[in-house]
Coordinates of N, CA and C and ligand atoms in Angstrom, one line a residue:
X1 N 36.4 43.7 31.4 CA 36.1 42.3 31.5 C 36.0 41.9 32.9
X2 N 34.9 41.1 33.2 CA 34.7 40.5 34.6 C 35.0 39.0 34.4
X3 N 35.7 38.5 35.4 CA 36.0 37.1 35.4 C 35.6 36.4 36.7
X4 N 34.8 35.4 36.6 CA 34.4 34.6 37.8 C 35.0 33.3 37.6
X5 N 35.7 32.8 38.6 CA 36.3 31.5 38.6 C 35.5 30.6 39.5
X6 N 34.8 29.7 39.0 CA 33.9 28.8 39.8 C 34.8 27.6 40.3
X7 N 34.3 27.0 41.4 CA 35.1 25.8 41.9 C 34.6 24.5 41.4
X8 N 33.5 24.5 40.7 CA 33.0 23.3 40.1 C 32.2 23.6 38.9
X9 N 31.9 22.6 38.0 CA 31.1 22.9 36.8 C 29.7 23.3 37.2
X10 N 29.2 22.7 38.3 CA 27.9 23.0 38.8 C 27.8 24.5 39.2
X11 N 28.9 25.0 39.9 CA 28.9 26.4 40.3 C 29.0 27.3 39.0
X12 N 29.8 26.9 38.1 CA 29.9 27.6 36.8 C 28.5 27.8 36.1
X13 N 27.8 26.7 36.1 CA 26.5 26.7 35.4 C 25.5 27.6 36.2
X14 N 25.6 27.5 37.5 CA 24.6 28.3 38.3 C 25.0 29.8 38.2
X15 N 26.2 30.1 38.2 CA 26.6 31.5 38.0 C 26.2 32.1 36.7
X16 N 26.4 31.3 35.6 CA 25.9 31.7 34.3 C 24.4 31.9 34.3
X17 N 23.7 30.9 34.9 CA 22.2 30.9 34.9 C 21.8 32.2 35.7
X18 N 22.5 32.5 36.8 CA 22.2 33.7 37.5 C 22.2 35.0 36.7
X19 N 23.2 35.1 35.9 CA 23.4 36.3 35.0 C 22.3 36.3 34.0
X20 N 21.9 35.2 33.4 CA 20.9 35.2 32.4 C 19.5 35.5 33.1
X21 N 19.3 34.9 34.3 CA 18.1 35.2 35.0 C 17.9 36.6 35.3
X22 N 19.0 37.2 35.8 CA 18.9 38.7 36.1 C 18.5 39.5 34.9
X23 N 19.0 39.1 33.7 CA 18.7 39.8 32.5 C 17.2 39.6 32.2
X24 N 16.7 38.4 32.4 CA 15.3 38.1 32.0 C 14.3 38.8 33.1
X25 N 14.7 38.8 34.3 CA 13.9 39.4 35.3 C 13.8 40.9 35.2
X26 N 15.0 41.5 34.9 CA 15.0 43.0 34.8 C 14.4 43.4 33.5
X27 N 14.6 42.7 32.4 CA 14.2 43.0 31.1 C 13.4 41.8 30.5
X28 N 12.2 41.7 30.8 CA 11.4 40.5 30.3 C 11.3 40.4 28.8
X29 N 11.6 41.5 28.0 CA 11.5 41.4 26.6 C 12.9 41.2 26.0
X30 N 13.8 40.7 26.7 CA 15.2 40.6 26.3 C 15.3 39.7 25.0
X31 N 16.3 40.0 24.2 CA 16.7 39.1 23.1 C 17.9 38.4 23.6
X32 N 17.8 37.1 23.8 CA 19.0 36.3 24.2 C 19.6 35.7 23.0
X33 N 20.9 35.8 22.9 CA 21.7 35.0 21.9 C 22.1 33.7 22.6
X34 N 21.8 32.6 22.1 CA 22.1 31.3 22.8 C 23.1 30.4 22.0
X35 N 23.7 29.6 22.8 CA 24.7 28.6 22.2 C 24.3 27.2 22.5
X36 N 24.9 26.3 21.8 CA 24.7 24.8 22.0 C 26.0 24.3 22.5
X37 N 26.2 23.0 22.4 CA 27.4 22.3 22.9 C 27.3 21.9 24.3
X38 N 28.4 21.3 24.9 CA 28.3 20.8 26.3 C 28.3 22.0 27.3
X39 N 29.0 23.1 27.0 CA 29.2 24.1 28.1 C 27.9 24.6 28.6
X40 N 26.9 24.9 27.8 CA 25.7 25.6 28.4 C 24.6 24.6 29.0
X41 N 24.8 23.3 28.9 CA 23.8 22.4 29.3 C 23.4 22.5 30.7
X42 N 24.4 22.6 31.6 CA 24.0 22.8 33.0 C 23.3 24.1 33.3
X43 N 23.7 25.1 32.5 CA 23.0 26.4 32.7 C 21.6 26.4 32.3
X44 N 21.3 25.7 31.1 CA 19.9 25.5 30.7 C 19.1 24.7 31.7
X45 N 19.7 23.7 32.3 CA 19.1 22.9 33.3 C 18.7 23.7 34.5
X46 N 19.6 24.6 34.9 CA 19.3 25.4 36.1 C 18.2 26.4 35.7
X47 N 18.2 27.0 34.6 CA 17.2 28.0 34.2 C 15.8 27.3 34.2
X48 N 15.8 26.0 33.6 CA 14.5 25.3 33.6 C 14.0 25.0 35.0
X49 N 15.0 24.7 35.9 CA 14.6 24.4 37.3 C 14.0 25.7 37.9
X50 N 14.6 26.8 37.7 CA 14.1 28.0 38.3 C 12.8 28.4 37.7
X51 N 12.6 28.1 36.4 CA 11.3 28.3 35.8 C 10.2 27.5 36.5
X52 N 10.6 26.2 36.7 CA 9.6 25.2 37.3 C 9.2 25.7 38.7
X53 N 10.2 26.3 39.4 CA 9.9 26.8 40.8 C 9.1 28.1 40.7
X54 N 8.9 28.6 39.5 CA 8.1 29.8 39.4 C 8.9 31.1 39.5
X55 N 10.2 31.0 39.5 CA 11.0 32.2 39.7 C 11.4 32.9 38.3
X56 N 11.1 32.3 37.2 CA 11.4 32.9 35.9 C 10.3 32.8 35.0
X57 N 10.2 33.8 34.1 CA 9.1 33.8 33.1 C 9.7 34.2 31.7
X58 N 9.6 33.3 30.8 CA 10.3 33.5 29.5 C 9.2 33.9 28.4
X59 N 8.0 34.2 28.9 CA 7.0 34.4 27.9 C 7.2 35.6 26.9
X60 N 8.0 36.5 27.3 CA 8.2 37.7 26.4 C 9.6 37.7 25.9
X61 N 10.4 36.6 26.1 CA 11.8 36.5 25.7 C 11.8 36.1 24.2
X62 N 12.8 36.6 23.5 CA 13.1 36.2 22.1 C 14.5 35.6 22.1
X63 N 14.7 34.6 21.4 CA 16.1 34.0 21.3 C 16.6 33.9 19.9
X64 N 17.9 34.1 19.7 CA 18.5 33.8 18.4 C 19.8 32.9 18.7
X65 N 19.8 31.8 18.1 CA 21.0 30.9 18.3 C 22.1 31.3 17.4
X66 N 23.3 30.9 17.8 CA 24.5 31.3 17.1 C 24.6 30.6 15.8
X67 N 24.2 29.3 15.7 CA 24.6 28.5 14.6 C 23.7 27.2 14.4
X68 N 23.9 26.7 13.2 CA 23.2 25.4 12.9 C 24.0 24.7 11.8
X69 N 24.0 23.4 11.9 CA 24.7 22.6 10.9 C 24.0 22.7 9.6
X70 N 24.8 22.7 8.5 CA 24.2 22.7 7.2 C 23.8 21.3 6.8
X71 N 22.6 21.1 6.3 CA 22.1 19.8 5.9 C 21.3 19.0 7.0
X72 N 21.1 19.6 8.2 CA 20.3 18.9 9.2 C 19.1 19.7 9.4
X73 N 17.9 19.0 9.4 CA 16.7 19.8 9.8 C 16.4 19.6 11.3
X74 N 15.4 20.4 11.8 CA 15.2 20.4 13.2 C 14.8 19.1 13.8
X75 N 14.3 18.1 13.0 CA 13.9 16.9 13.6 C 15.1 15.9 13.8
X76 N 16.2 16.3 13.2 CA 17.4 15.5 13.4 C 18.0 15.7 14.8
X77 N 18.3 14.6 15.5 CA 18.7 14.7 16.9 C 20.0 15.4 17.1
X78 N 20.8 15.5 16.0 CA 22.1 16.2 16.2 C 21.9 17.7 15.8
X79 N 20.7 18.1 15.3 CA 20.7 19.5 14.9 C 20.6 20.4 16.2
X80 N 21.0 21.6 16.0 CA 21.0 22.5 17.1 C 19.6 22.9 17.5
X81 N 18.7 22.9 16.5 CA 17.2 23.2 16.8 C 16.7 22.1 17.8
X82 N 17.1 20.9 17.5 CA 16.6 19.8 18.3 C 17.2 19.9 19.7
X83 N 18.5 20.2 19.8 CA 19.3 20.4 21.1 C 18.5 21.5 21.9
X84 N 18.2 22.6 21.3 CA 17.6 23.7 22.0 C 16.2 23.4 22.5
X85 N 15.4 22.7 21.6 CA 14.1 22.3 22.1 C 14.2 21.4 23.3
X86 N 15.2 20.4 23.2 CA 15.3 19.4 24.2 C 15.8 20.0 25.5
X87 N 16.9 20.9 25.5 CA 17.5 21.3 26.7 C 16.9 22.5 27.3
X88 N 16.2 23.3 26.5 CA 15.6 24.6 27.1 C 14.1 24.8 26.7
X89 N 13.9 25.0 25.4 CA 12.7 25.5 24.9 C 11.4 24.7 25.4
X90 N 11.6 23.3 25.4 CA 10.5 22.5 25.8 C 10.3 22.5 27.3
X91 N 11.2 23.2 28.1 CA 11.2 23.1 29.5 C 10.7 24.4 30.2
X92 N 10.6 25.4 29.4 CA 10.2 26.7 29.9 C 9.1 27.3 29.0
X93 N 8.5 28.4 29.5 CA 7.3 28.9 28.8 C 7.7 29.9 27.7
X94 N 8.8 29.6 27.0 CA 9.1 30.5 25.8 C 8.2 30.2 24.7
X95 N 7.8 31.2 23.9 CA 7.0 30.9 22.7 C 7.9 30.4 21.6
X96 N 7.6 29.3 21.0 CA 8.5 28.7 20.0 C 8.7 29.6 18.8
X97 N 7.7 30.4 18.5 CA 7.8 31.3 17.4 C 8.8 32.4 17.6
X98 N 9.1 32.6 18.9 CA 10.1 33.6 19.2 C 11.5 33.0 19.4
X99 N 11.7 31.8 19.0 CA 13.0 31.2 19.0 C 13.6 31.0 17.6
X100 N 14.8 31.5 17.4 CA 15.3 31.6 16.0 C 16.6 30.9 16.0
X101 N 16.8 30.1 14.9 CA 18.0 29.3 14.6 C 18.2 29.4 13.1
X102 N 19.4 29.5 12.6 CA 19.5 29.5 11.1 C 19.0 28.2 10.6
X103 N 18.4 28.3 9.4 CA 17.8 27.1 8.7 C 18.9 26.4 8.0
X104 N 19.3 25.3 8.5 CA 20.4 24.5 7.9 C 20.0 23.8 6.6
X105 N 18.7 23.8 6.3 CA 18.2 23.1 5.2 C 17.9 24.1 4.0
X106 N 18.2 25.4 4.3 CA 17.9 26.4 3.2 C 18.7 26.1 1.9
X107 N 17.9 26.1 0.8 CA 18.6 25.8 -0.4 C 19.5 27.0 -0.8
X108 N 19.0 28.2 -0.7 CA 19.8 29.4 -1.0 C 20.4 29.9 0.3
X109 N 21.7 29.4 0.5 CA 22.3 29.6 1.8 C 22.6 31.1 2.0
X110 N 23.0 31.8 0.9 CA 23.3 33.2 0.9 C 22.1 34.0 1.4
X111 N 20.9 33.6 0.8 CA 19.7 34.3 1.2 C 19.3 34.1 2.7
X112 N 19.6 32.8 3.1 CA 19.3 32.5 4.5 C 20.2 33.3 5.5
X113 N 21.5 33.5 5.1 CA 22.4 34.3 5.9 C 21.9 35.7 6.0
X114 N 21.5 36.2 4.9 CA 21.0 37.6 4.9 C 19.7 37.7 5.7
X115 N 18.9 36.7 5.6 CA 17.6 36.7 6.3 C 17.9 36.8 7.8
X116 N 18.9 36.0 8.2 CA 19.3 35.9 9.7 C 19.8 37.2 10.2
X117 N 20.6 37.9 9.4 CA 21.2 39.2 9.8 C 20.0 40.2 9.9
X118 N 19.1 40.2 8.9 CA 18.0 41.1 9.0 C 17.1 40.9 10.2
X119 N 16.9 39.6 10.5 CA 16.1 39.2 11.6 C 16.7 39.8 12.9
X120 N 18.0 39.6 13.1 CA 18.7 40.1 14.3 C 18.5 41.7 14.3
X121 N 18.7 42.3 13.2 CA 18.6 43.8 13.1 C 17.2 44.2 13.5
X122 N 16.2 43.4 13.0 CA 14.8 43.8 13.2 C 14.4 43.6 14.7
X123 N 15.2 42.8 15.4 CA 14.9 42.6 16.8 C 15.6 43.7 17.6
X124 N 16.3 44.5 17.0 CA 17.1 45.6 17.7 C 18.4 45.0 18.3
X125 N 18.9 43.9 17.7 CA 20.1 43.4 18.2 C 20.0 42.5 19.4
X126 N 21.1 42.0 19.9 CA 21.0 41.0 21.0 C 21.4 41.7 22.3
X127 N 20.6 41.4 23.3 CA 20.8 42.0 24.6 C 21.9 41.3 25.4
X128 N 21.8 40.0 25.4 CA 22.8 39.2 26.1 C 23.2 38.0 25.3
X129 N 24.4 37.8 24.9 CA 24.9 36.7 24.1 C 25.7 35.7 24.9
X130 N 25.2 34.5 25.0 CA 25.9 33.4 25.6 C 26.8 32.8 24.7
X131 N 28.1 32.5 25.1 CA 29.1 31.8 24.2 C 29.8 30.7 24.9
X132 N 30.1 29.7 24.2 CA 31.1 28.7 24.6 C 32.4 29.0 23.8
X133 N 33.4 28.2 24.1 CA 34.7 28.5 23.4 C 35.2 27.1 22.8
X134 N 35.4 27.2 21.5 CA 36.0 25.9 20.8 C 37.5 25.8 21.1
X135 N 38.0 24.6 21.0 CA 39.4 24.3 21.3 C 40.3 25.1 20.4
X136 N 39.8 25.5 19.2 CA 40.7 26.3 18.3 C 40.4 27.8 18.4
X137 N 39.6 28.1 19.4 CA 39.3 29.6 19.6 C 38.1 30.0 18.9
X138 N 37.3 29.1 18.4 CA 36.1 29.6 17.6 C 35.0 30.0 18.6
X139 N 34.2 31.0 18.2 CA 33.0 31.4 18.9 C 31.9 31.3 17.8
X140 N 30.7 30.8 18.2 CA 29.8 30.3 17.2 C 30.6 29.3 16.4
X141 N 30.5 29.4 15.0 CA 31.4 28.6 14.2 C 32.3 29.5 13.4
X142 N 32.7 30.6 14.0 CA 33.7 31.4 13.4 C 35.0 30.8 13.6
X143 N 35.5 30.1 12.6 CA 36.7 29.3 12.7 C 37.9 30.2 12.5
X144 N 39.1 29.8 13.0 CA 40.3 30.6 12.8 C 40.5 30.9 11.3
X145 N 40.8 32.1 11.0 CA 41.1 32.4 9.5 C 41.8 33.7 9.4
X146 N 42.0 34.1 8.2 CA 42.8 35.3 8.0 C 42.1 36.6 8.3
X147 N 40.8 36.6 8.4 CA 40.0 37.8 8.7 C 38.8 37.5 9.5
X148 N 38.3 38.4 10.3 CA 37.1 38.2 11.0 C 35.9 38.3 10.1
X149 N 35.1 37.3 10.0 CA 33.9 37.4 9.2 C 32.8 38.1 9.9
X150 N 32.3 39.2 9.3 CA 31.4 40.1 10.1 C 30.0 39.5 10.2
X151 N 29.4 39.1 9.1 CA 28.0 38.8 9.1 C 27.8 37.2 9.1
X152 N 26.5 36.9 9.2 CA 26.1 35.5 9.2 C 26.6 34.8 7.8
X153 N 27.2 33.7 8.0 CA 27.8 33.1 6.8 C 27.9 31.6 6.9
X154 N 28.1 30.9 5.8 CA 28.2 29.5 5.7 C 29.7 29.2 5.8
X155 N 30.1 28.3 6.7 CA 31.5 28.1 7.0 C 31.9 26.6 6.8
X156 N 33.1 26.3 6.3 CA 33.6 25.0 6.2 C 34.2 24.8 7.6
X157 N 33.8 23.7 8.3 CA 34.3 23.5 9.6 C 35.7 22.9 9.6
X158 N 36.5 23.4 10.5 CA 37.9 22.9 10.5 C 38.0 21.5 11.1
X159 N 39.1 20.9 10.8 CA 39.3 19.5 11.2 C 39.1 19.3 12.7
X160 N 39.6 20.2 13.5 CA 39.5 20.0 15.0 C 38.1 20.1 15.4
X161 N 37.3 21.0 14.8 CA 35.9 21.2 15.1 C 35.1 19.9 14.7
X162 N 35.4 19.4 13.5 CA 34.7 18.2 13.0 C 35.0 17.0 14.0
X163 N 36.2 16.9 14.5 CA 36.6 15.9 15.4 C 35.8 16.1 16.7
X164 N 35.8 17.3 17.2 CA 35.1 17.6 18.5 C 33.6 17.3 18.4
X165 N 33.0 17.7 17.2 CA 31.6 17.5 17.0 C 31.2 16.0 16.8
X166 N 32.2 15.2 16.5 CA 31.9 13.8 16.1 C 31.4 13.0 17.4
X167 N 31.7 13.5 18.6 CA 31.2 12.8 19.8 C 29.7 12.7 19.8
X168 N 29.0 13.5 19.1 CA 27.5 13.5 19.1 C 27.0 12.6 17.9
X169 N 27.8 12.1 17.1 CA 27.4 11.3 15.9 C 27.9 9.9 16.0
X170 N 27.1 9.0 15.4 CA 27.5 7.6 15.5 C 28.7 7.3 14.5
X171 N 28.6 7.9 13.3 CA 29.6 7.6 12.4 C 30.3 8.9 11.9
X172 N 31.6 8.8 11.8 CA 32.4 10.0 11.4 C 31.9 10.7 10.1
X173 N 31.4 9.8 9.2 CA 31.0 10.4 7.9 C 29.6 11.1 8.0
X174 N 29.0 11.0 9.2 CA 27.7 11.7 9.4 C 27.9 13.1 9.9
X175 N 29.1 13.4 10.4 CA 29.4 14.7 11.0 C 29.4 15.8 9.9
X176 N 28.5 16.8 10.0 CA 28.4 17.8 9.0 C 29.8 18.6 8.8
X177 N 30.0 18.9 7.6 CA 31.3 19.6 7.3 C 31.1 21.1 7.2
X178 N 29.8 21.5 7.2 CA 29.5 22.9 7.0 C 28.5 23.3 8.1
X179 N 28.5 24.6 8.4 CA 27.5 25.2 9.3 C 27.2 26.6 8.9
X180 N 26.0 27.1 9.3 CA 25.7 28.5 9.2 C 25.9 29.1 10.5
X181 N 26.7 30.2 10.6 CA 27.0 30.8 11.9 C 26.8 32.3 11.8
X182 N 26.4 32.8 12.9 CA 26.3 34.3 13.1 C 27.7 34.8 13.0
X183 N 27.9 36.0 12.4 CA 29.2 36.6 12.3 C 29.7 37.3 13.5
X184 N 31.0 37.7 13.5 CA 31.6 38.3 14.6 C 31.0 39.7 14.9
X185 N 30.5 40.4 13.9 CA 29.9 41.7 14.1 C 28.6 41.5 15.0
X186 N 27.7 40.6 14.6 CA 26.5 40.4 15.4 C 26.8 40.1 16.8
X187 N 27.8 39.2 17.0 CA 28.2 38.8 18.3 C 28.7 40.0 19.1
X188 N 29.6 40.8 18.5 CA 30.3 41.9 19.1 C 29.3 43.0 19.4
X189 N 28.2 43.1 18.6 CA 27.2 44.1 18.8 C 26.2 43.8 19.9
X190 N 26.3 42.6 20.4 CA 25.4 42.3 21.6 C 25.8 43.2 22.7
X191 N 24.8 43.6 23.5 CA 25.0 44.6 24.5 C 25.9 44.0 25.6
X192 N 25.6 42.7 25.9 CA 26.4 42.0 26.9 C 26.8 40.7 26.4
X193 N 28.0 40.2 26.8 CA 28.4 38.9 26.4 C 28.8 38.1 27.6
X194 N 28.4 36.8 27.6 CA 28.7 35.9 28.7 C 29.3 34.7 28.1
X195 N 30.6 34.5 28.5 CA 31.4 33.4 27.9 C 31.6 32.3 29.0
X196 N 31.1 31.1 28.8 CA 31.4 30.1 29.8 C 32.3 29.0 29.2
X197 N 33.4 28.8 30.1 CA 34.4 27.9 29.6 C 34.8 27.0 30.8
X198 N 34.7 25.7 30.6 CA 35.1 24.8 31.7 C 36.1 23.7 31.2
X199 N 37.1 23.4 32.1 CA 37.9 22.2 31.8 C 39.3 22.6 31.5
X200 N 40.2 21.8 32.0 CA 41.7 21.9 31.8 C 42.0 22.1 30.3
X201 N 41.3 21.3 29.5 CA 41.6 21.2 28.1 C 41.4 22.5 27.4
X202 N 40.7 23.5 28.0 CA 40.4 24.8 27.4 C 41.3 25.8 27.9
X203 N 42.2 25.5 28.9 CA 43.0 26.5 29.6 C 43.9 27.3 28.6
X204 N 44.6 26.6 27.7 CA 45.5 27.3 26.8 C 44.8 28.3 25.9
X205 N 43.7 27.8 25.3 CA 43.0 28.6 24.3 C 42.2 29.7 25.1
X206 N 41.8 29.5 26.3 CA 41.1 30.6 27.0 C 42.1 31.7 27.3
X207 N 43.3 31.3 27.7 CA 44.4 32.2 28.0 C 44.7 33.0 26.8
X208 N 44.9 32.4 25.7 CA 45.2 33.1 24.4 C 44.1 34.0 24.0
X209 N 42.8 33.6 24.2 CA 41.7 34.4 23.9 C 41.6 35.7 24.7
X210 N 41.8 35.5 26.0 CA 41.6 36.7 26.9 C 42.8 37.6 27.0
X211 N 44.0 37.0 26.9 CA 45.2 37.8 27.2 C 46.2 37.8 26.0
X212 N 46.0 37.1 25.0 CA 46.9 37.1 23.9 C 46.6 38.2 22.9
X213 N 47.3 38.3 21.8 CA 47.0 39.3 20.8 C 45.6 39.1 20.1
X214 N 44.9 40.2 19.8 CA 43.6 40.1 19.1 C 43.9 39.7 17.6
X215 N 43.5 38.5 17.2 CA 43.8 38.1 15.9 C 42.7 37.1 15.4
X216 N 42.3 37.2 14.1 CA 41.3 36.3 13.5 C 41.8 34.8 13.6
X217 N 43.1 34.6 13.9 CA 43.5 33.2 14.1 C 43.0 32.6 15.4
X218 N 42.6 33.5 16.3 CA 42.0 33.1 17.6 C 40.7 33.9 17.6
X219 N 39.6 33.5 17.0 CA 38.4 34.4 16.8 C 37.9 35.0 18.2
X220 N 38.0 34.1 19.2 CA 37.5 34.6 20.5 C 38.3 35.8 21.1
X221 N 39.5 36.0 20.5 CA 40.4 37.1 21.1 C 39.7 38.5 20.9
X222 N 38.8 38.6 19.9 CA 38.1 39.8 19.6 C 37.3 40.3 20.8
X223 N 36.9 39.3 21.7 CA 36.0 39.6 22.8 C 36.7 40.5 23.8
X224 N 38.1 40.6 23.7 CA 38.8 41.5 24.6 C 38.3 43.0 24.4
X225 N 37.8 43.2 23.2 CA 37.5 44.6 22.8 C 36.0 44.9 23.2
X226 N 35.3 43.9 23.7 CA 33.9 44.1 24.0 C 33.8 44.9 25.4
X227 N 32.9 45.9 25.4 CA 32.8 46.7 26.6 C 32.1 46.0 27.8
X228 N 31.4 45.0 27.5 CA 30.7 44.3 28.7 C 30.7 42.8 28.6
X229 N 32.0 42.3 28.8 CA 32.2 40.9 28.7 C 32.3 40.3 30.1
X230 N 31.6 39.2 30.3 CA 31.7 38.4 31.6 C 32.2 37.0 31.2
X231 N 33.2 36.6 31.9 CA 33.7 35.2 31.7 C 33.4 34.4 32.9
X232 N 32.8 33.3 32.8 CA 32.6 32.4 33.9 C 33.3 31.1 33.6
X233 N 34.4 30.8 34.4 CA 35.1 29.6 34.0 C 35.3 28.7 35.2
X234 N 35.6 27.5 34.9 CA 36.0 26.5 35.9 C 37.1 25.7 35.5
X235 N 38.2 25.7 36.2 CA 39.4 25.0 35.9 C 40.0 25.3 34.6
X236 N 39.8 26.5 34.1 CA 40.3 26.9 32.7 C 41.1 28.1 32.8
X237 N 41.4 28.6 34.0 CA 42.2 29.9 34.0 C 43.5 29.6 34.8
Ligands
LIG301 C1 27.7 26.1 19.8 C2 28.9 26.9 19.3 C3 30.3 26.5 19.6 C4 30.5 25.9 21.0 C5 32.0 25.5 21.2 C6 32.2 24.9 22.5 O1 26.5 26.7 19.4 O2 28.6 27.9 18.8 O3 31.1 27.7 19.4 O4 30.2 26.9 22.0 O5 32.3 24.6 20.2 O6 31.6 23.7 22.6 P1 31.5 22.9 23.9 O7 30.7 23.6 24.9 O8 30.8 21.6 23.5 O9 32.9 22.6 24.3

């Protein structure tokens, strides 16, 4: 495990963007696993900036996102498809048809989960997976539970996750209670993992994730077993 401790959120975002840029420059056909939430916003801004300056080319890149809310379609401002379009995809020359996010509107959710796993397999897996960390230790929306869920699945979001997500919604009752998330196996099979974590409020959970026992009660703790994990943190270690 490599750990970089940044002195500011800006530095954290730049460092993470550096690592993603290196991947894209060295391997233009990379499959990037992407995350939403507040943690990667600065990183996406930085990547868009470097693209604008002519330093990056996303034309051959494919992306697979970690998760999507159940019941929101891509035109909904709170959906993760909308988030990705807004923060990254519309700002760089990625081909939209190469960007993949679970379909939160799928009627047959089991079939959608299977489709997503098959898609990831057909792409040859993920080269670099970007992750944020939930306050309860979730990665993607793999919530604390009795066992690690391996494959893409539909999850009932925990109370603390619903609370945390509510900051993006006007009314509490609008916050989705379910999401489709990539499973732990797909995440762990990524060739490289980049975890970005900022803020005092994540200190305790980051510590438990990186240095505590590996347990499905702290889903991120499984990352300790990954052979190529990079953690970029600010004020969280
Ligand atoms: C988002 C995701 C989540 C977030 C986590 C941290 O796609 O999968 O696991 O990474 O909830 O969220 P922020 O960055 O908003 O603190």
